[in-house]
mmCIF file of C-alpha atoms in Angstrom:
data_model
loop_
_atom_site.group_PDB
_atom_site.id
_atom_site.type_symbol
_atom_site.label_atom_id
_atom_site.label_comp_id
_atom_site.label_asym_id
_atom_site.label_seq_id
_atom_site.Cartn_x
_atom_site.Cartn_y
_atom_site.Cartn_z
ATOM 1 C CA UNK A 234 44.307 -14.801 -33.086
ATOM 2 C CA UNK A 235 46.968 -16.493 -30.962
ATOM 3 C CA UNK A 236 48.256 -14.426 -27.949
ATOM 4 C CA UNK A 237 51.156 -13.061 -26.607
ATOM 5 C CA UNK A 238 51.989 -11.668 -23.433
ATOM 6 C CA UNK A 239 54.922 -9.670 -22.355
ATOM 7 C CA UNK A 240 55.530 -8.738 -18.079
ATOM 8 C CA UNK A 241 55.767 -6.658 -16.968
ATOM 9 C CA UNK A 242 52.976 -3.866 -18.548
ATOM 10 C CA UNK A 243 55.687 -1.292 -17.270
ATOM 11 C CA UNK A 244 58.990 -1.095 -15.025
ATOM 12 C CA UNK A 245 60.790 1.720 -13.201
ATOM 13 C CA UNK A 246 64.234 0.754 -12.235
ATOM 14 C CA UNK A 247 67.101 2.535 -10.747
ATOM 15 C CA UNK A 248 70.226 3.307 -13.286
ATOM 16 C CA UNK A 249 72.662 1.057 -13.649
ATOM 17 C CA UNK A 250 70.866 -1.792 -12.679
ATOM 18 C CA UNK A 251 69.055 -4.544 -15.259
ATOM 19 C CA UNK A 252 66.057 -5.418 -16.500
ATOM 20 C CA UNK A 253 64.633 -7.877 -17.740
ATOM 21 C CA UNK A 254 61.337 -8.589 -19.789
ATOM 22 C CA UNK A 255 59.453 -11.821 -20.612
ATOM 23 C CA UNK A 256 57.077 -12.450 -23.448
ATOM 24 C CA UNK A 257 55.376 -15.484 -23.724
ATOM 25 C CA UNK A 258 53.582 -17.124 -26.751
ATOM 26 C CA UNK A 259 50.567 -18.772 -24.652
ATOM 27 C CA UNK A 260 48.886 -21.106 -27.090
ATOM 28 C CA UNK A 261 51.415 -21.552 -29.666
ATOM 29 C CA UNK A 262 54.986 -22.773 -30.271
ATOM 30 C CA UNK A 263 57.361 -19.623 -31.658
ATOM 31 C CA UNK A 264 60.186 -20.175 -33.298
ATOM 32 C CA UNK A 265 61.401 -17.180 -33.582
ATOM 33 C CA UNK A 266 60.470 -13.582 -31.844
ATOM 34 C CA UNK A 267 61.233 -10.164 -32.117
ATOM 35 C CA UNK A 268 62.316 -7.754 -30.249
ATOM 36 C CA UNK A 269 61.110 -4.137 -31.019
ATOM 37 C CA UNK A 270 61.728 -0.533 -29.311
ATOM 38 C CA UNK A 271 59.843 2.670 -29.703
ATOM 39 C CA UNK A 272 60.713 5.775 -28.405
ATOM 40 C CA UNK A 273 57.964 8.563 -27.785
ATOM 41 C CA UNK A 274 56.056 9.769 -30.739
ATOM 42 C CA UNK A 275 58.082 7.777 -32.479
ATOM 43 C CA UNK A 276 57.923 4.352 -34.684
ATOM 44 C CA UNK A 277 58.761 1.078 -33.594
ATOM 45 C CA UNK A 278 62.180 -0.186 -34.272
ATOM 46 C CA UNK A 279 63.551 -3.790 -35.159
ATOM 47 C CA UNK A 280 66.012 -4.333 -32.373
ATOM 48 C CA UNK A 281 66.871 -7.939 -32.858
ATOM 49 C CA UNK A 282 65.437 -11.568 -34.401
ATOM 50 C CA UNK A 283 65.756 -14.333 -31.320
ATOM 51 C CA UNK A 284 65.658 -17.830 -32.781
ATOM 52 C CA UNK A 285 64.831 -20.786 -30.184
ATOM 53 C CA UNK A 286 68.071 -22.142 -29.034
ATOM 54 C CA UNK A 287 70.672 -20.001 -31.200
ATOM 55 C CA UNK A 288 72.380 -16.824 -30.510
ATOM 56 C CA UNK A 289 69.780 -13.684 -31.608
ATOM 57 C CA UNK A 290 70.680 -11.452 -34.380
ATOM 58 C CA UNK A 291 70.475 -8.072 -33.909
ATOM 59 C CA UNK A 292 70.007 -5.207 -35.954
ATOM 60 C CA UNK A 293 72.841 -2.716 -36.505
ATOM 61 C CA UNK A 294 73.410 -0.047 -33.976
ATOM 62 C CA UNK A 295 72.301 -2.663 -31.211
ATOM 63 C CA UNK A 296 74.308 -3.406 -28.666
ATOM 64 C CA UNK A 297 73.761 -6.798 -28.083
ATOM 65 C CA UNK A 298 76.408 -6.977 -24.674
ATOM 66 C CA UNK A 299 73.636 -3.939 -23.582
ATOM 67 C CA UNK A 300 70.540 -5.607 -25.005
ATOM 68 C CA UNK A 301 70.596 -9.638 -23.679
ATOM 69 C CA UNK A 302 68.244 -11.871 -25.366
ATOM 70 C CA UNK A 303 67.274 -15.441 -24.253
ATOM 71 C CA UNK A 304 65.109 -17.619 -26.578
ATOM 72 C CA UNK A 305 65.671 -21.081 -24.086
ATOM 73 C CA UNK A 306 62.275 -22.279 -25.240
ATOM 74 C CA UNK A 307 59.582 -22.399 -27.668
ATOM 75 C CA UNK A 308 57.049 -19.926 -25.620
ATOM 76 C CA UNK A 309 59.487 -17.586 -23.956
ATOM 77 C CA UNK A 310 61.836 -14.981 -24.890
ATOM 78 C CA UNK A 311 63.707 -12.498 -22.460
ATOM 79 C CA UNK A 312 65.185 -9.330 -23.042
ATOM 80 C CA UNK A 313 67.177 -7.745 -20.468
ATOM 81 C CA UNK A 314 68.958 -4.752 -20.205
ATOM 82 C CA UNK A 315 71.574 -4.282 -18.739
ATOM 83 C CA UNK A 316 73.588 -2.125 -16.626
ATOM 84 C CA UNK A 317 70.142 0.579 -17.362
ATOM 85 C CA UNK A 318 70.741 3.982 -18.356
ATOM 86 C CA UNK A 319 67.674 6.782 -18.681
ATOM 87 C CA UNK A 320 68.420 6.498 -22.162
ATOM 88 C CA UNK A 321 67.647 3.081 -22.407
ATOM 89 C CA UNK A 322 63.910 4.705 -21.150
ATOM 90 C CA UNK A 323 61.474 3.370 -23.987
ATOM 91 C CA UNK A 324 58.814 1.152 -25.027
ATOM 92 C CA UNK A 325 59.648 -2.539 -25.936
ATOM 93 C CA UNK A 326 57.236 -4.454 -27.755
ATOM 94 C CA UNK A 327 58.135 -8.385 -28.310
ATOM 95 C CA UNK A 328 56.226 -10.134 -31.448
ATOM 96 C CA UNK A 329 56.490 -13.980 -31.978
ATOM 97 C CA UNK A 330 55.663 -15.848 -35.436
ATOM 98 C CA UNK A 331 53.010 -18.557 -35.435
ATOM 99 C CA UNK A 332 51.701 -21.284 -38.208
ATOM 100 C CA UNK A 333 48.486 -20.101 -39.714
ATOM 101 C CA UNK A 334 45.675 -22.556 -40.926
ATOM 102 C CA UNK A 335 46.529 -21.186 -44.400
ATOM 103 C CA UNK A 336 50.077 -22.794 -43.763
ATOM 104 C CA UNK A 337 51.625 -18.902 -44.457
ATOM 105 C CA UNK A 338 53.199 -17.511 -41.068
ATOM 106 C CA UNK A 339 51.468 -14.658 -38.977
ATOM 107 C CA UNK A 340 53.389 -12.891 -36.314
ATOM 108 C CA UNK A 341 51.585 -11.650 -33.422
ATOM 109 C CA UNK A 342 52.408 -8.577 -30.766
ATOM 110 C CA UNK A 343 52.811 -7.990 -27.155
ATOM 111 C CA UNK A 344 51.188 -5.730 -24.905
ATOM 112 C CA UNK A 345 54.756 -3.996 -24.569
ATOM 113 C CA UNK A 346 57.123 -2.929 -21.728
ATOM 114 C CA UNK A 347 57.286 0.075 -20.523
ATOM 115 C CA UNK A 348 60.658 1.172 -18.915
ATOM 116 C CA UNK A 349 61.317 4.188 -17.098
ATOM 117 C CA UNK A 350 65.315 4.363 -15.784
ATOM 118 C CA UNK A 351 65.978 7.195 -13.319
ATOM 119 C CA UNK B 276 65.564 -2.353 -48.985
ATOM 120 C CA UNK B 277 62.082 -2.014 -47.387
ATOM 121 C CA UNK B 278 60.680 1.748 -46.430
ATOM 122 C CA UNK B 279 56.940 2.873 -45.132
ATOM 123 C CA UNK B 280 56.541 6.064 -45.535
ATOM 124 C CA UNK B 281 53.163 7.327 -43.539
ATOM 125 C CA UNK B 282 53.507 11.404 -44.710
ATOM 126 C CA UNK B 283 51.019 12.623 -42.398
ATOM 127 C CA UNK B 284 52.272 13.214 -39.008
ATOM 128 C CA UNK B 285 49.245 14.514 -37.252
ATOM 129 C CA UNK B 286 45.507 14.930 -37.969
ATOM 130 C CA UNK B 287 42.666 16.544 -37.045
ATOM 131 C CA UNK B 288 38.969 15.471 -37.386
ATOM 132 C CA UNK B 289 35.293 16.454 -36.175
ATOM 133 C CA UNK B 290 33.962 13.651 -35.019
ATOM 134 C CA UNK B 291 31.431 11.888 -38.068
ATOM 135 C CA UNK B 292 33.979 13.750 -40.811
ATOM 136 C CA UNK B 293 35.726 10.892 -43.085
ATOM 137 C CA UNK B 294 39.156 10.458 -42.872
ATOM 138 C CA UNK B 295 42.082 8.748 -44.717
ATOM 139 C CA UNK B 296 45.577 7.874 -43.861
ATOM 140 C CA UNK B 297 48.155 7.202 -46.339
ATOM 141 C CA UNK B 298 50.741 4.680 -46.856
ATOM 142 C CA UNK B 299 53.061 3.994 -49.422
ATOM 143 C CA UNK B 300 55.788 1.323 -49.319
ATOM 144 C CA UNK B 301 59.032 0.672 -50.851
ATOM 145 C CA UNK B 302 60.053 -3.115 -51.062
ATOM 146 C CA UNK B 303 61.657 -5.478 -54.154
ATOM 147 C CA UNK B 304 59.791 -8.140 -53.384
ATOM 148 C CA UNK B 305 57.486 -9.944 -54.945
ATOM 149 C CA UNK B 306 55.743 -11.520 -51.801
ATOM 150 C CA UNK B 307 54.973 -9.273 -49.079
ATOM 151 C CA UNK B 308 52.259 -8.694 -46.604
ATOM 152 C CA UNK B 309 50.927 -4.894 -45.068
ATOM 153 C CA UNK B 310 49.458 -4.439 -42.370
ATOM 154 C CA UNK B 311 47.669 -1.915 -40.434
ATOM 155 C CA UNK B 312 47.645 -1.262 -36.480
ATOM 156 C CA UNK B 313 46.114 1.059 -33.919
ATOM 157 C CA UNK B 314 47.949 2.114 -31.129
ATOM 158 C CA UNK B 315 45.693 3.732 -28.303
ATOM 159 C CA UNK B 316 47.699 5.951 -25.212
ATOM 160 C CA UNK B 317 48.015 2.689 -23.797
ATOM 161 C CA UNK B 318 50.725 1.344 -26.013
ATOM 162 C CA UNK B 319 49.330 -1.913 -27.060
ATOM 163 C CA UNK B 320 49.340 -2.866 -30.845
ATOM 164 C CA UNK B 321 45.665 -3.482 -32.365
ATOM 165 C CA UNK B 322 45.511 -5.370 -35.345
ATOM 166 C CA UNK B 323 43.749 -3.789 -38.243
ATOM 167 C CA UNK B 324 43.999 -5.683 -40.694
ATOM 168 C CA UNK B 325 46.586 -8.245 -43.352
ATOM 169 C CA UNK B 326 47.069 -8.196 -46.797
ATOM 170 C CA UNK B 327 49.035 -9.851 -49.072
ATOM 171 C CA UNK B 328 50.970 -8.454 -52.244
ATOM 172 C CA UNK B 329 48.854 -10.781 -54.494
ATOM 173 C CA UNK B 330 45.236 -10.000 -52.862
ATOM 174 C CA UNK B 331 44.594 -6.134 -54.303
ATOM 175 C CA UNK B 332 40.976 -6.414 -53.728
ATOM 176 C CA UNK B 333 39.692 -3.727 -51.186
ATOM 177 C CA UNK B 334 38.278 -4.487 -48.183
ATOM 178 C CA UNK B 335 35.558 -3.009 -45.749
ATOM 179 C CA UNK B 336 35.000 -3.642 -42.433
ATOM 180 C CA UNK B 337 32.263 -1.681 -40.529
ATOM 181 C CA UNK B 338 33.436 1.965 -40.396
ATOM 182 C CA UNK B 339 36.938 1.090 -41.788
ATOM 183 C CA UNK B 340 37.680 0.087 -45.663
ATOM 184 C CA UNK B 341 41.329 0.173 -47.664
ATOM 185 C CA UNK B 342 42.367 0.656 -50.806
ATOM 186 C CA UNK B 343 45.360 -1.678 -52.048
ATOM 187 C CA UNK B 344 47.254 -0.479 -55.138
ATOM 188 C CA UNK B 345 50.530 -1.975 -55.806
ATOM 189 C CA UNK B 346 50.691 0.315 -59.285
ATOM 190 C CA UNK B 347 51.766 3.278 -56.735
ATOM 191 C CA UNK B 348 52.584 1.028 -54.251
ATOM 192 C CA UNK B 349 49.906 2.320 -51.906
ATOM 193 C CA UNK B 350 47.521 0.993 -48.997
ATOM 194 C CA UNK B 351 45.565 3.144 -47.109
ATOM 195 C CA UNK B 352 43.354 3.748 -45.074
ATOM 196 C CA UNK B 353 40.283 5.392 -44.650
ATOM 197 C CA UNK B 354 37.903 5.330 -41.362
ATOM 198 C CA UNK B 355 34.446 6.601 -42.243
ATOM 199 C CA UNK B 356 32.011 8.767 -39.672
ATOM 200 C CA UNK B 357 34.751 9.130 -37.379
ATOM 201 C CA UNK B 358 34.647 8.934 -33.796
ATOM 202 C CA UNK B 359 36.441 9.547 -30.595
ATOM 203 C CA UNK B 360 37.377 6.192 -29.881
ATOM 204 C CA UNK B 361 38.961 6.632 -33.276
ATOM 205 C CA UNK B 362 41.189 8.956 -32.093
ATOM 206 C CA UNK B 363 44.676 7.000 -32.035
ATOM 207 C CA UNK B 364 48.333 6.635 -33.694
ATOM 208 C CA UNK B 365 47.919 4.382 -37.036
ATOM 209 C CA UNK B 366 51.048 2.645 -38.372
ATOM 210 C CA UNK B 367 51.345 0.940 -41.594
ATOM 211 C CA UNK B 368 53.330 -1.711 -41.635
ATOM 212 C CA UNK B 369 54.958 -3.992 -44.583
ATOM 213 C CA UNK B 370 56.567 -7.222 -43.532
ATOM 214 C CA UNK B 371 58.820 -10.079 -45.156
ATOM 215 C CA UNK B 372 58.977 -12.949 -43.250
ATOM 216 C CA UNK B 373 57.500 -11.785 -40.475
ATOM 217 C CA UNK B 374 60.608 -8.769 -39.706
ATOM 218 C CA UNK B 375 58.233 -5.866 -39.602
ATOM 219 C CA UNK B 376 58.882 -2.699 -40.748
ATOM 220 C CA UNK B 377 56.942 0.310 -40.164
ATOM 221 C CA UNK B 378 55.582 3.678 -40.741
ATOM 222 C CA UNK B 379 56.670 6.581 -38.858
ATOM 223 C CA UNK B 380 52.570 6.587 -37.961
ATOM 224 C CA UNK B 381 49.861 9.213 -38.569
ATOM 225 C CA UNK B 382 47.987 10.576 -35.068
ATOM 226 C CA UNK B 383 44.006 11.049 -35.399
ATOM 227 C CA UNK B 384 42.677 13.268 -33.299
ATOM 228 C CA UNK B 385 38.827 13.117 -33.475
ATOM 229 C CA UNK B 386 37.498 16.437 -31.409
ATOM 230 C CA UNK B 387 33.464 15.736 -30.568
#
């Protein structure tokens, strides 16, 4: 399958201070991405849709002043976070939608980020 | 609106016991794909396996096989002579144009 890679693997930063994460579709163009959190022992979360060259769209109860995400190309995607609380301390896992052969879409996942805020 | 619902939180295997994780979804659509992943301690999402709504034939792979019903609007999963490396949290996912949603996943534990 095609591949996707998010940096960094994991981040500690101090609080208040941003973040930011990359994820990169490596041998394929993506359209779109998305932007997913997880909290320990729990699911993963739809935080927001990033479409290349428009404004994301984010899922209610985002904050998308909090939550900044860039889609400037057809490979990359940033999220950063801003202004970092200990709160904001989770797992973020970027996925990014690719043709298939059959013509149907597949998306595909990211390592994941994980952020530790202290 | 779309809902997995993965009921069991935790489980507990001897290694070589069969085991099988359940999913049921919720969607109105007619065209839909689930999806299952493994996610070791180290956070990455493994790909299990794809399946349309219009493809209810079962599948096996190796050790793993699942059982698509849309009549109950199941898909699960069941890994056969479990094994450590088994031992993992298993989401089920259901997605519409590619906007996942998932399961609040099941943990295997599989003790040697």
């Amino acid at each position: 399958g095609a591949v996707v890679s998010q940096h960094p693997s994991w981040v500690i930063c101090k609080s208040g201070t941003s973040v930011k994460i990359e994820c990169r579709s490596l041998d394929f163009q993506a359209t779109t991405m998305f932007w997913y959190r997880q909290f320990p022992k729990q699911s993963l979360m739809l935080m927001a849709t990033s479409n290349e060259g428009s404004k994301a769209t984010y899922e209610q109860g985002v904050e998308k002043d909090k939550f900044l995400i860039n889609h400037a190309s057809l490979t990359l995607s940033t999220l950063t976070v801003t202004s970092a609380h200990p709160e904001d301390s989770s797992f973020y896992i970027c996925s990014a939608r690719a043709e298939a052969p059959t013509g149907n879409t597949e998306a595909f996942f990211g390592q994941g980020t994980r952020l530790t805020v202290v | 609106a779309q809902k997995v619902t993965q009921a069991q939180t935790e489980i507990s295997v001897v290694e070589k016991e069969d085991v099988t994780l359940d999913c049921v979804y919720e969607t109105r659509d007619t065209t839909y794909y689930l999806f299952w992943y493994k996610q070791p301690p180290s956070g990455e999402l493994v790909f299990l396996i794809r399946r349309n709504s219009f493809d209810e034939q079962n599948e096996i792979s190796g050790r793993y096989s699942w059982n698509f019903q849309k009549s109950t609007s199941s898909f699960n999963f069941t890994i056969t002579a479990s094994q450590v490396v088994d031992s993992a949290v298993y989401f089920c996912a259901l997605s519409n144009f590619n906007k996942f949603y998932f399961g609040s996943g099941t943990k295997l534990n599989v003790k040697p």
